[in-house]
XYZ file of C-alpha atoms in Angstrom:
666
model
C -25.797 28.880 16.803
C -23.430 26.015 15.922
C -24.833 22.695 16.406
C -22.603 19.476 17.602
C -20.902 19.313 13.699
C -18.308 22.369 15.667
C -16.734 19.433 17.040
C -15.206 17.774 14.276
C -12.193 18.331 12.052
C -14.001 17.382 8.956
C -14.034 20.428 6.512
C -17.724 19.066 4.644
C -18.229 19.159 8.461
C -17.441 21.780 9.575
C -19.445 23.843 6.563
C -22.798 21.865 8.306
C -21.950 23.561 11.533
C -24.262 26.329 12.036
C -26.888 25.386 10.057
C -30.367 25.316 11.776
C -30.267 22.004 11.156
C -29.230 19.848 14.942
C -26.701 17.587 12.615
C -24.262 14.851 14.756
C -21.797 13.409 13.575
C -21.868 9.461 12.779
C -22.008 7.403 15.949
C -23.599 5.712 18.811
C -24.573 8.663 20.379
C -27.050 9.551 17.552
C -28.210 6.021 17.280
C -28.910 6.124 20.785
C -30.724 9.391 20.499
C -32.738 7.694 18.045
C -33.833 4.984 20.280
C -34.397 7.396 22.929
C -36.347 9.957 21.824
C -37.958 7.383 19.549
C -37.262 8.795 16.112
C -35.502 7.395 12.752
C -32.370 8.710 11.342
C -32.164 11.290 8.823
C -28.614 10.372 6.860
C -26.551 12.850 4.717
C -23.910 11.908 3.588
C -21.194 14.647 0.735
C -17.871 15.956 1.010
C -16.899 19.469 0.474
C -15.990 20.076 -2.721
C -19.136 18.785 -3.625
C -21.639 21.215 -6.029
C -24.915 19.854 -5.434
C -23.639 19.318 -2.162
C -23.053 22.670 -1.698
C -27.013 23.128 -4.048
C -28.832 21.368 -1.167
C -26.873 23.100 1.943
C -28.055 26.193 0.555
C -31.167 25.571 -0.707
C -32.496 23.259 1.658
C -30.562 22.324 5.394
C -29.568 26.518 5.676
C -33.661 27.193 5.702
C -35.988 27.152 8.493
C -38.900 25.634 7.660
C -36.575 22.003 6.515
C -34.622 22.146 10.238
C -37.567 22.705 11.781
C -38.781 19.019 10.138
C -35.791 17.546 10.500
C -34.988 18.402 14.176
C -38.858 17.551 15.717
C -39.417 14.281 13.460
C -36.014 12.643 12.857
C -32.521 12.285 14.156
C -30.143 13.929 11.605
C -26.845 12.736 11.123
C -24.034 14.362 8.833
C -21.473 11.829 7.286
C -17.981 13.375 5.357
C -17.966 10.096 2.630
C -14.024 10.780 2.456
C -13.446 9.950 5.732
C -16.469 7.448 6.703
C -16.035 5.051 3.184
C -16.965 2.568 4.862
C -20.356 4.371 6.407
C -20.784 5.663 2.194
C -19.857 2.057 1.098
C -23.103 0.735 2.731
C -25.799 3.024 2.064
C -24.459 3.702 -0.754
C -25.001 -0.521 -1.563
C -28.298 0.609 -0.461
C -29.854 3.727 -2.538
C -28.883 1.479 -5.444
C -30.774 -1.277 -4.593
C -33.425 0.740 -3.752
C -33.136 3.336 -7.082
C -30.839 1.931 -9.046
C -28.324 4.884 -9.693
C -26.269 6.307 -7.096
C -24.328 9.648 -6.234
C -23.616 12.470 -3.258
C -25.806 13.938 -1.631
C -26.471 11.078 -0.978
C -29.745 10.764 1.359
C -30.581 7.677 3.832
C -33.871 7.463 6.167
C -32.557 4.724 8.471
C -34.577 3.033 12.136
C -32.589 3.377 14.922
C -30.977 -0.685 14.513
C -29.003 1.791 11.291
C -31.545 -0.347 8.830
C -32.370 1.891 5.644
C -35.783 1.806 4.575
C -35.725 5.278 2.266
C -32.966 6.074 -0.494
C -31.964 9.134 -3.244
C -29.408 11.618 -4.053
C -30.586 15.264 -4.420
C -33.598 16.386 -4.190
C -34.897 19.973 -4.454
C -36.495 21.730 -1.616
C -40.596 21.107 -2.579
C -39.455 17.064 -2.903
C -37.550 17.039 0.506
C -40.457 18.627 2.424
C -42.416 16.549 0.731
C -40.382 13.554 1.441
C -40.219 14.557 5.704
C -43.734 14.751 5.498
C -44.251 11.567 4.179
C -41.421 9.474 6.151
C -43.000 11.930 9.910
C -46.339 10.785 9.235
C -45.691 6.563 7.998
C -43.483 6.697 11.509
C -46.430 7.748 13.819
C -48.860 5.825 11.462
C -47.333 2.632 9.890
C -44.650 1.952 11.015
C -44.115 -1.651 10.915
C -43.849 -1.269 7.199
C -40.606 0.981 7.388
C -39.654 -1.458 10.112
C -40.380 -4.565 7.261
C -38.827 -2.765 3.710
C -36.023 -1.453 6.503
C -35.725 -5.174 7.384
C -36.055 -7.031 3.907
C -33.198 -4.742 2.337
C -31.100 -4.999 4.998
C -31.579 -8.876 4.079
C -31.136 -8.088 0.489
C -27.624 -6.357 1.552
C -26.531 -8.898 3.753
C -27.154 -11.816 1.087
C -24.677 -9.514 -1.662
C -21.742 -10.498 0.745
C -21.720 -13.907 -0.211
C -18.959 -13.621 -3.220
C -19.363 -15.460 -6.636
C -16.713 -18.357 -6.896
C -13.224 -17.930 -6.615
C -11.780 -19.025 -10.260
C -8.818 -19.736 -11.540
C -7.606 -16.513 -13.262
C -7.168 -16.949 -17.125
C -5.776 -14.829 -19.308
C -8.946 -15.806 -21.646
C -9.743 -13.168 -18.882
C -8.051 -10.596 -19.209
C -7.702 -10.948 -23.088
C -12.095 -10.466 -22.464
C -11.446 -7.300 -20.745
C -9.773 -6.291 -23.539
C -12.125 -6.537 -25.515
C -15.034 -5.229 -23.452
C -13.113 -1.320 -23.588
C -12.535 -1.747 -27.355
C -16.415 -2.331 -27.898
C -17.394 1.004 -25.822
C -14.666 3.222 -27.235
C -15.387 6.228 -28.525
C -13.650 6.460 -31.881
C -13.960 10.201 -32.220
C -12.813 11.991 -28.762
C -11.522 9.281 -26.609
C -12.714 7.881 -23.820
C -15.322 4.886 -23.352
C -19.755 4.854 -23.838
C -21.046 8.707 -23.420
C -21.575 11.740 -21.758
C -20.263 12.376 -18.701
C -17.446 10.802 -19.164
C -14.800 10.038 -16.153
C -10.905 9.685 -16.972
C -10.495 5.812 -15.188
C -6.996 6.019 -15.686
C -6.685 2.220 -14.161
C -8.175 1.109 -17.413
C -5.715 3.526 -19.293
C -2.328 1.893 -17.516
C -4.053 -1.881 -17.767
C -4.176 -0.846 -21.672
C -0.721 0.378 -22.510
C 0.336 -3.130 -20.820
C -1.999 -4.908 -22.032
C -0.737 -3.922 -25.582
C 2.895 -4.525 -25.304
C 2.299 -8.093 -22.997
C -0.245 -9.329 -25.710
C 1.124 -7.646 -28.756
C -2.456 -5.580 -29.449
C -1.751 -2.403 -31.019
C -5.174 -1.253 -30.753
C -5.119 -1.198 -26.960
C -2.100 1.135 -26.513
C -4.147 3.574 -29.619
C -7.049 3.564 -27.374
C -5.166 5.100 -24.191
C -3.346 7.473 -26.328
C -6.018 8.932 -28.151
C -7.793 8.460 -24.832
C -5.359 10.048 -22.914
C -4.232 13.459 -25.718
C -8.513 13.969 -25.985
C -8.719 14.370 -22.141
C -5.350 17.051 -22.377
C -6.455 18.739 -24.887
C -10.188 19.410 -23.841
C -10.750 21.404 -20.551
C -10.423 18.871 -18.220
C -7.104 19.715 -17.886
C -6.532 22.863 -16.907
C -4.690 24.781 -18.547
C -3.599 27.284 -17.250
C -2.575 26.092 -13.689
C -2.547 22.498 -14.521
C -3.185 19.285 -13.248
C -7.316 17.495 -13.675
C -10.514 17.853 -12.802
C -13.185 15.593 -11.976
C -14.750 14.276 -14.826
C -16.123 15.737 -18.513
C -19.950 16.921 -18.756
C -19.516 16.464 -23.083
C -18.493 13.862 -24.849
C -15.224 15.955 -26.220
C -13.769 16.371 -22.459
C -14.582 20.269 -23.248
C -16.867 21.455 -20.322
C -15.796 19.772 -16.646
C -17.108 19.729 -13.628
C -14.695 21.697 -11.624
C -13.528 20.168 -8.763
C -9.931 18.307 -9.231
C -9.092 15.342 -6.716
C -6.263 14.330 -5.696
C -7.578 10.422 -6.371
C -7.581 11.811 -9.851
C -4.643 13.331 -10.055
C -2.450 10.620 -8.457
C -3.538 8.059 -10.910
C -3.682 9.966 -14.189
C -0.172 10.453 -13.273
C 0.576 7.356 -13.042
C -1.258 6.859 -16.269
C 0.382 9.923 -18.466
C 4.151 8.471 -16.382
C 3.263 4.589 -18.140
C 2.651 6.522 -21.582
C 5.210 8.389 -21.172
C 7.648 5.653 -21.147
C 6.049 3.322 -23.443
C 6.619 5.309 -26.455
C 8.637 8.431 -24.912
C 6.579 11.091 -26.514
C 7.670 14.496 -24.450
C 3.783 15.801 -24.288
C 2.684 12.846 -21.980
C 5.884 14.223 -19.853
C 4.762 17.345 -19.975
C 1.385 16.685 -19.149
C 2.494 14.656 -16.215
C 5.549 17.822 -15.250
C 2.342 20.361 -14.957
C 0.090 18.060 -13.224
C 1.993 16.455 -10.490
C 3.421 20.384 -10.225
C -0.055 21.952 -9.755
C -0.301 18.842 -7.090
C 3.285 20.062 -5.470
C 2.019 24.188 -5.588
C -1.625 23.737 -4.448
C -2.447 20.344 -2.114
C 0.699 19.920 -0.873
C 0.547 20.394 3.942
C 3.892 21.706 4.743
C 4.509 18.297 6.572
C 4.250 16.996 3.382
C 0.964 15.180 3.426
C -1.406 16.421 0.230
C -4.973 17.781 0.645
C -7.684 16.043 -0.728
C -8.855 18.644 -3.511
C -10.434 22.051 -4.438
C -13.649 23.268 -4.716
C -15.528 23.053 -8.395
C -17.223 26.915 -6.817
C -15.917 29.972 -6.185
C -18.466 32.693 -5.160
C -21.191 30.324 -5.274
C -20.990 29.617 -8.904
C -19.488 26.049 -10.588
C -16.748 26.912 -12.850
C -16.289 31.030 -11.989
C -12.110 30.450 -11.605
C -11.443 28.745 -14.568
C -13.787 30.623 -17.152
C -12.426 34.089 -19.084
C -14.067 36.060 -21.050
C -12.005 37.829 -24.073
C -12.397 40.721 -23.067
C -10.680 40.317 -19.660
C -7.856 38.230 -21.200
C -7.163 41.147 -24.172
C -7.002 43.857 -21.379
C -4.456 41.269 -19.282
C -1.977 40.185 -22.338
C -2.119 43.278 -25.040
C -3.331 42.771 -28.493
C -0.650 40.793 -29.901
C 0.291 38.676 -27.349
C -4.000 38.054 -26.743
C -4.080 37.282 -30.706
C -1.483 34.452 -30.124
C -3.125 33.033 -26.713
C -6.681 32.919 -28.099
C -5.525 31.157 -31.425
C -3.559 28.346 -29.737
C -6.136 28.518 -26.653
C -9.686 28.655 -29.032
C -11.254 31.726 -27.271
C -13.140 32.744 -30.461
C -16.414 33.110 -30.443
C -19.573 33.771 -27.905
C -17.378 31.466 -25.662
C -18.210 28.317 -25.033
C -19.215 28.256 -21.051
C -21.663 30.490 -20.319
C -20.507 33.345 -22.419
C -16.692 32.677 -21.462
C -14.274 30.433 -22.358
C -12.748 27.435 -21.497
C -9.487 26.474 -22.117
C -8.598 23.862 -24.583
C -6.150 22.765 -27.472
C -9.355 20.331 -29.510
C -9.380 22.001 -32.959
C -4.796 22.506 -32.423
C -3.577 20.075 -35.078
C -0.541 19.146 -33.504
C -1.082 20.113 -29.355
C 3.248 19.240 -28.788
C 4.451 22.742 -30.887
C 3.371 25.300 -28.733
C 3.850 28.723 -30.182
C 6.775 30.630 -28.830
C 6.011 31.937 -25.483
C 3.337 30.606 -24.982
C 4.183 29.576 -21.513
C 4.897 31.954 -20.431
C 1.893 33.986 -21.622
C 0.086 30.970 -19.782
C 2.158 31.469 -16.684
C 0.926 35.501 -16.592
C -2.459 34.575 -16.845
C -2.387 32.434 -13.704
C -0.849 34.626 -11.626
C -4.127 37.339 -12.258
C -5.967 34.740 -12.005
C -4.877 34.113 -8.377
C -6.440 37.567 -8.054
C -9.486 35.924 -7.923
C -11.335 34.607 -5.053
C -9.715 31.046 -3.998
C -11.254 28.207 -4.857
C -11.817 25.883 -0.909
C -9.081 23.611 -0.425
C -10.187 20.561 1.527
C -7.838 20.466 3.469
C -8.058 17.247 4.875
C -4.593 14.352 4.462
C -6.690 11.149 3.650
C -4.354 7.869 3.858
C -5.505 6.261 0.506
C -5.079 8.918 -1.243
C -1.492 9.968 -0.025
C -0.606 6.052 -0.499
C -1.668 7.155 -4.199
C 0.224 9.826 -5.063
C 3.142 8.159 -3.081
C 3.077 6.006 -5.742
C 2.538 8.790 -8.000
C 5.632 10.787 -7.109
C 8.077 7.432 -6.645
C 7.578 7.019 -10.644
C 7.603 9.995 -11.980
C 10.420 10.936 -9.908
C 12.670 8.039 -11.595
C 10.705 8.370 -15.569
C 11.782 12.132 -15.285
C 14.272 12.120 -13.750
C 13.400 14.783 -11.140
C 14.552 14.803 -7.823
C 11.887 16.785 -7.011
C 8.633 14.267 -7.369
C 10.884 11.457 -5.694
C 11.905 14.087 -2.950
C 7.928 14.355 -2.299
C 7.229 10.382 -2.184
C 9.419 10.067 0.956
C 7.708 13.051 2.784
C 4.448 11.703 1.762
C 5.884 7.819 2.669
C 7.132 9.829 6.125
C 4.244 11.233 6.928
C 2.055 8.224 6.593
C 4.140 6.742 8.995
C 4.150 9.252 11.694
C 1.039 11.056 12.009
C -1.311 8.629 10.392
C -0.069 5.494 12.325
C -1.735 4.352 16.265
C 0.876 3.774 19.266
C 0.329 -0.016 18.223
C 1.421 0.459 13.920
C -2.279 0.391 12.712
C -3.212 2.569 9.714
C -5.363 5.346 11.081
C -7.350 6.913 7.810
C -7.979 11.086 8.470
C -5.009 13.725 10.002
C -6.582 17.109 9.935
C -4.462 20.411 12.047
C -2.548 17.522 14.355
C -5.877 15.762 14.449
C -5.712 12.164 13.418
C -8.771 9.829 13.571
C -10.750 6.906 12.320
C -9.311 3.501 11.955
C -7.658 2.969 8.222
C -10.183 0.428 5.998
C -8.864 -1.957 3.214
C -8.162 0.514 0.973
C -6.003 2.936 3.234
C -3.988 -0.542 3.645
C -3.286 -1.251 0.275
C -2.929 1.732 -1.507
C -0.589 2.997 0.827
C 1.112 -0.962 1.144
C 1.012 -0.216 -3.068
C 2.758 3.269 -2.716
C 5.207 1.660 -0.566
C 5.979 -1.117 -2.841
C 6.302 1.618 -5.857
C 8.781 3.543 -3.408
C 10.840 0.687 -2.214
C 11.346 -0.056 -6.716
C 12.904 3.187 -7.154
C 15.498 4.212 -4.413
C 15.736 0.093 -3.251
C 15.437 1.503 0.900
C 14.554 -1.751 2.232
C 12.499 0.403 5.141
C 10.439 1.024 2.440
C 10.079 -3.146 1.452
C 9.714 -3.720 5.185
C 7.211 -0.739 5.763
C 4.731 -2.398 2.933
C 5.259 -5.829 4.021
C 3.031 -4.913 7.533
C 1.246 -3.225 6.323
C 0.079 -6.334 4.376
C 0.134 -8.283 7.313
C -2.311 -6.010 8.771
C -4.197 -6.382 5.764
C -4.287 -10.433 5.872
C -4.724 -9.904 9.847
C -7.847 -7.520 10.264
C -9.638 -7.676 6.627
C -8.403 -10.551 5.030
C -11.469 -13.296 4.151
C -9.204 -17.341 4.121
C -11.538 -19.350 3.431
C -13.114 -17.691 -0.206
C -10.617 -15.137 -0.367
C -11.251 -11.501 -0.762
C -10.571 -8.838 1.582
C -13.664 -6.975 4.159
C -14.183 -3.407 3.792
C -13.501 -2.615 7.263
C -11.350 -4.421 10.393
C -12.512 -7.057 12.075
C -12.309 -5.694 15.531
C -13.486 -2.510 13.861
C -17.173 -0.756 14.423
C -19.733 -3.474 12.695
C -21.995 -1.510 10.289
C -25.009 -3.692 9.095
C -23.582 -4.945 6.390
C -19.982 -6.387 5.235
C -20.081 -7.075 2.477
C -16.305 -6.839 0.208
C -16.397 -5.192 -2.935
C -14.235 -5.630 -5.700
C -15.874 -3.069 -8.370
C -13.400 -0.301 -9.474
C -14.849 3.031 -9.528
C -13.547 6.224 -9.736
C -10.850 4.836 -7.435
C -9.252 0.808 -7.935
C -10.903 -1.199 -5.798
C -9.576 -1.688 -2.627
C -9.378 -5.453 -3.582
C -8.058 -5.672 -6.409
C -4.195 -2.909 -5.177
C -4.925 -6.258 -2.667
C -4.262 -8.723 -4.836
C -1.499 -6.768 -6.475
C 0.724 -5.671 -3.793
C 0.665 -9.522 -2.426
C 1.298 -10.838 -5.611
C 4.060 -8.469 -5.718
C 5.049 -9.094 -2.222
C 5.332 -12.764 -3.229
C 7.541 -11.898 -5.655
C 9.843 -9.296 -3.902
C 10.100 -12.073 -0.788
C 10.029 -15.472 -1.823
C 7.747 -16.286 0.995
C 5.277 -19.123 1.125
C 3.057 -16.686 3.023
C 2.529 -14.182 0.053
C 2.238 -16.356 -2.591
C -0.950 -18.323 -0.409
C -2.593 -15.297 0.148
C -2.348 -13.630 -3.813
C -3.207 -17.287 -5.022
C -6.852 -17.109 -3.461
C -6.496 -12.968 -4.115
C -6.372 -13.316 -7.412
C -9.033 -16.257 -7.333
C -11.358 -14.253 -5.818
C -10.875 -12.088 -8.060
C -11.402 -13.678 -10.667
C -14.401 -14.864 -10.236
C -15.818 -11.991 -9.066
C -14.513 -9.938 -12.468
C -15.842 -13.185 -14.683
C -18.901 -11.809 -15.298
C -17.787 -7.905 -16.737
C -13.803 -8.179 -16.585
C -14.132 -4.065 -17.823
C -15.177 -3.052 -14.527
C -12.255 -4.713 -12.849
C -9.686 -2.759 -14.299
C -7.029 -2.573 -11.847
C -7.712 -6.292 -10.987
C -6.552 -7.380 -14.399
C -3.256 -5.675 -14.408
C -2.954 -7.860 -11.267
C -3.171 -10.360 -13.428
C -1.086 -8.900 -16.535
C 1.773 -9.641 -13.417
C 0.632 -13.144 -12.313
C -0.173 -15.212 -16.012
C 2.292 -14.236 -18.512
C 5.476 -14.339 -18.192
C 7.697 -12.735 -14.937
C 11.072 -11.955 -14.671
C 13.294 -11.313 -10.662
C 16.911 -9.502 -10.738
C 18.981 -8.839 -7.433
C 21.612 -6.793 -8.107
C 24.801 -7.000 -5.550
C 26.498 -3.670 -5.060
C 28.302 -0.991 -3.247
C 25.583 1.867 -4.089
C 22.676 0.964 -5.988
C 24.188 1.524 -10.089
C 22.936 4.562 -11.992
C 22.971 1.857 -15.114
C 20.136 0.266 -12.983
C 18.273 3.152 -12.757
C 18.494 4.239 -16.390
C 17.719 0.921 -17.135
C 14.085 0.957 -14.996
C 13.755 4.438 -16.549
C 13.970 3.026 -20.172
C 10.696 1.161 -19.730
C 7.640 0.533 -17.196
C 8.675 -3.310 -16.614
C 6.035 -4.410 -13.929
C 6.794 -8.476 -13.935
C 10.386 -7.099 -13.583
C 10.434 -7.402 -9.689
C 13.953 -6.016 -8.786
C 15.990 -6.427 -5.602
C 19.365 -4.391 -4.594
C 21.323 -5.901 -1.935
C 24.277 -3.516 -0.814
C 26.499 -3.326 2.357
C 23.572 -0.949 4.062
C 20.300 -2.919 3.093
C 22.079 -6.955 3.361
C 21.057 -7.111 6.958
C 17.512 -6.079 6.530
C 16.740 -7.889 3.223
C 18.012 -11.069 4.251
C 15.891 -10.895 6.510
C 12.768 -9.456 4.271
C 13.569 -11.734 1.492
C 15.786 -14.712 3.278
C 17.043 -16.259 -0.902
C 19.183 -13.267 -1.134
C 22.059 -14.302 1.273
C 23.122 -16.456 -1.221
C 24.048 -13.685 -3.260
C 27.606 -12.026 -2.116
C 28.640 -8.424 -3.082
C 31.548 -8.109 -5.300
C 33.983 -6.044 -3.830
C 33.825 -3.952 -7.264
C 31.036 -3.428 -9.919
C 27.590 -4.520 -9.307
C 26.655 -8.475 -10.415
C 22.901 -9.422 -11.587
C 21.297 -12.426 -10.711
C 18.174 -12.763 -12.941
C 15.543 -15.695 -12.569
C 12.807 -16.079 -16.010
C 10.060 -17.967 -15.267
C 11.008 -20.254 -12.393
C 14.472 -20.700 -13.796
C 17.305 -18.757 -12.507
C 19.951 -18.216 -14.727
C 23.763 -17.178 -14.547
C 25.154 -14.463 -13.160
C 26.121 -11.456 -14.915
C 28.169 -8.067 -14.103
C 27.163 -6.127 -17.503
C 22.853 -5.050 -17.128
C 23.035 -5.057 -20.927
C 22.807 -9.051 -21.007
C 20.672 -8.780 -18.802
C 18.867 -6.694 -20.957
C 18.763 -9.227 -24.351
C 17.870 -12.339 -21.680
C 14.532 -10.633 -20.704
C 14.005 -8.809 -24.794
C 14.753 -13.129 -24.964
C 11.702 -14.333 -22.732
């Protein structure tokens, strides 16, 4: 019989609806039951594409003995960390505080008042059975010690809510971040640190931009070697495009095969940045193949994007992606197979459990594909489609769709491809229509026509960022207006006007045991850093004092938070690059958006340059959003460009080449 999860929408929760464990969703009803039945809570947090979540489910949560112990002694609660990042953040912090590390599946034992007294990650069945026996016995015989442990840990977590003192950001902090990346850089394979290796594309974007602003060729070289290394290895799916979650080895060869929307959105932004700065065709090719994968595999018909694809098929991790040389030879024929094998490193006994993960690690020149290799690759992709398809998490998350909106907008400009820009517009429309409630507030998750859960800091910050990127390509004021509206929600619901920093969930939302501000980047940039970038850009775009005041306070908070380890705050460093190095504002007044302006923006990444376009169609709305633009008349013919650099405005120009010259002179 199905348990209480049968009424949920999360694919992860629905995966567990027929477990013998009597799971409940997170909510007041579950904790009321814990109080009434005088039981502790068994909290399990994971997500649908998590390999080890599947393993623990099969070993333990489908086991009658485990279910009997859990159901008899605990109130079991399942949480999808992607739906409820606020809940996950609280109890992941508890796990790290207790054990020094974290991950998923996350297992936490709580009091009925939501206070944790034990936490850990994956547990084999024997270890879980032992834990259940001991915890149940202690709850009966020595409950006071568990309650005291829960109280002590909760106090410790609350103490961490106190942020470090805000400081004025300076260039030295940014320079130190670049130096720390250099210290951990793998000079052979690219990337930072040792295996397992994660892409962390926001750090690569920082290094590319820092290289240009600070004249540091080493920073660009580190980013480029990493970008090429990730593509050469099996982290990139050479058959179907797109990137896996992370590499289990130092050379990017063997991935953890799940593919996530946020990874591919951020990596698309990194390759777009690299392509603009270097004009190397390889980066444009990788960018196209990554976005084409997303549009083919993760796009909802209504325009939103799904969360990702599973690593497992038929109970085996990576089975969908690996090939034997025999099946490829049979598919391609001897002559074509020889070409394919030589290009993709299909040699010897295999590199993954007797099979082959295609890669380009041994290729001296990855740009020079053999003639016909793309058609062979397509034949292999079509053949692979006949395999058992990967499970797909088909919920749409506001935050991740904000990231993909940004990636598609930038890529549409950089590649001059309207498909990507159209997809960005559709994603923005989806967010507005399906993930915004009647009061105008964001919701976190949509699936099959149902939206739920109040939007978090990440939802507001990433969606606002995506809209600003979309405005910077289309110059349609609706996107700038909507970004400003979301930023107003950030300040009203999440901001600490006393010390700076944004809380993870709204002041009028469900209050958890802690409300700690998070500034450290993980697999995704921190919402605090993204919010800092949004506020800083709005201040420069609109000239409004409210945005400037909030931006200064937020950047000071981020500088204080990053002071001890700036390399852990790569996205905040992007905001500092825009705030601390020379910046410029350009207003174009014209009858329409000039193609020469789009070409100018396409030729190089200039995030320090904010651009507004005033046309007859947008003039009224733009003058409300940025009142200073009232002073810029639209000429009867042609375009007029108004450039201000470092708070000094220069004479208007009709020739964009003159604007380029002034910018190059600084």
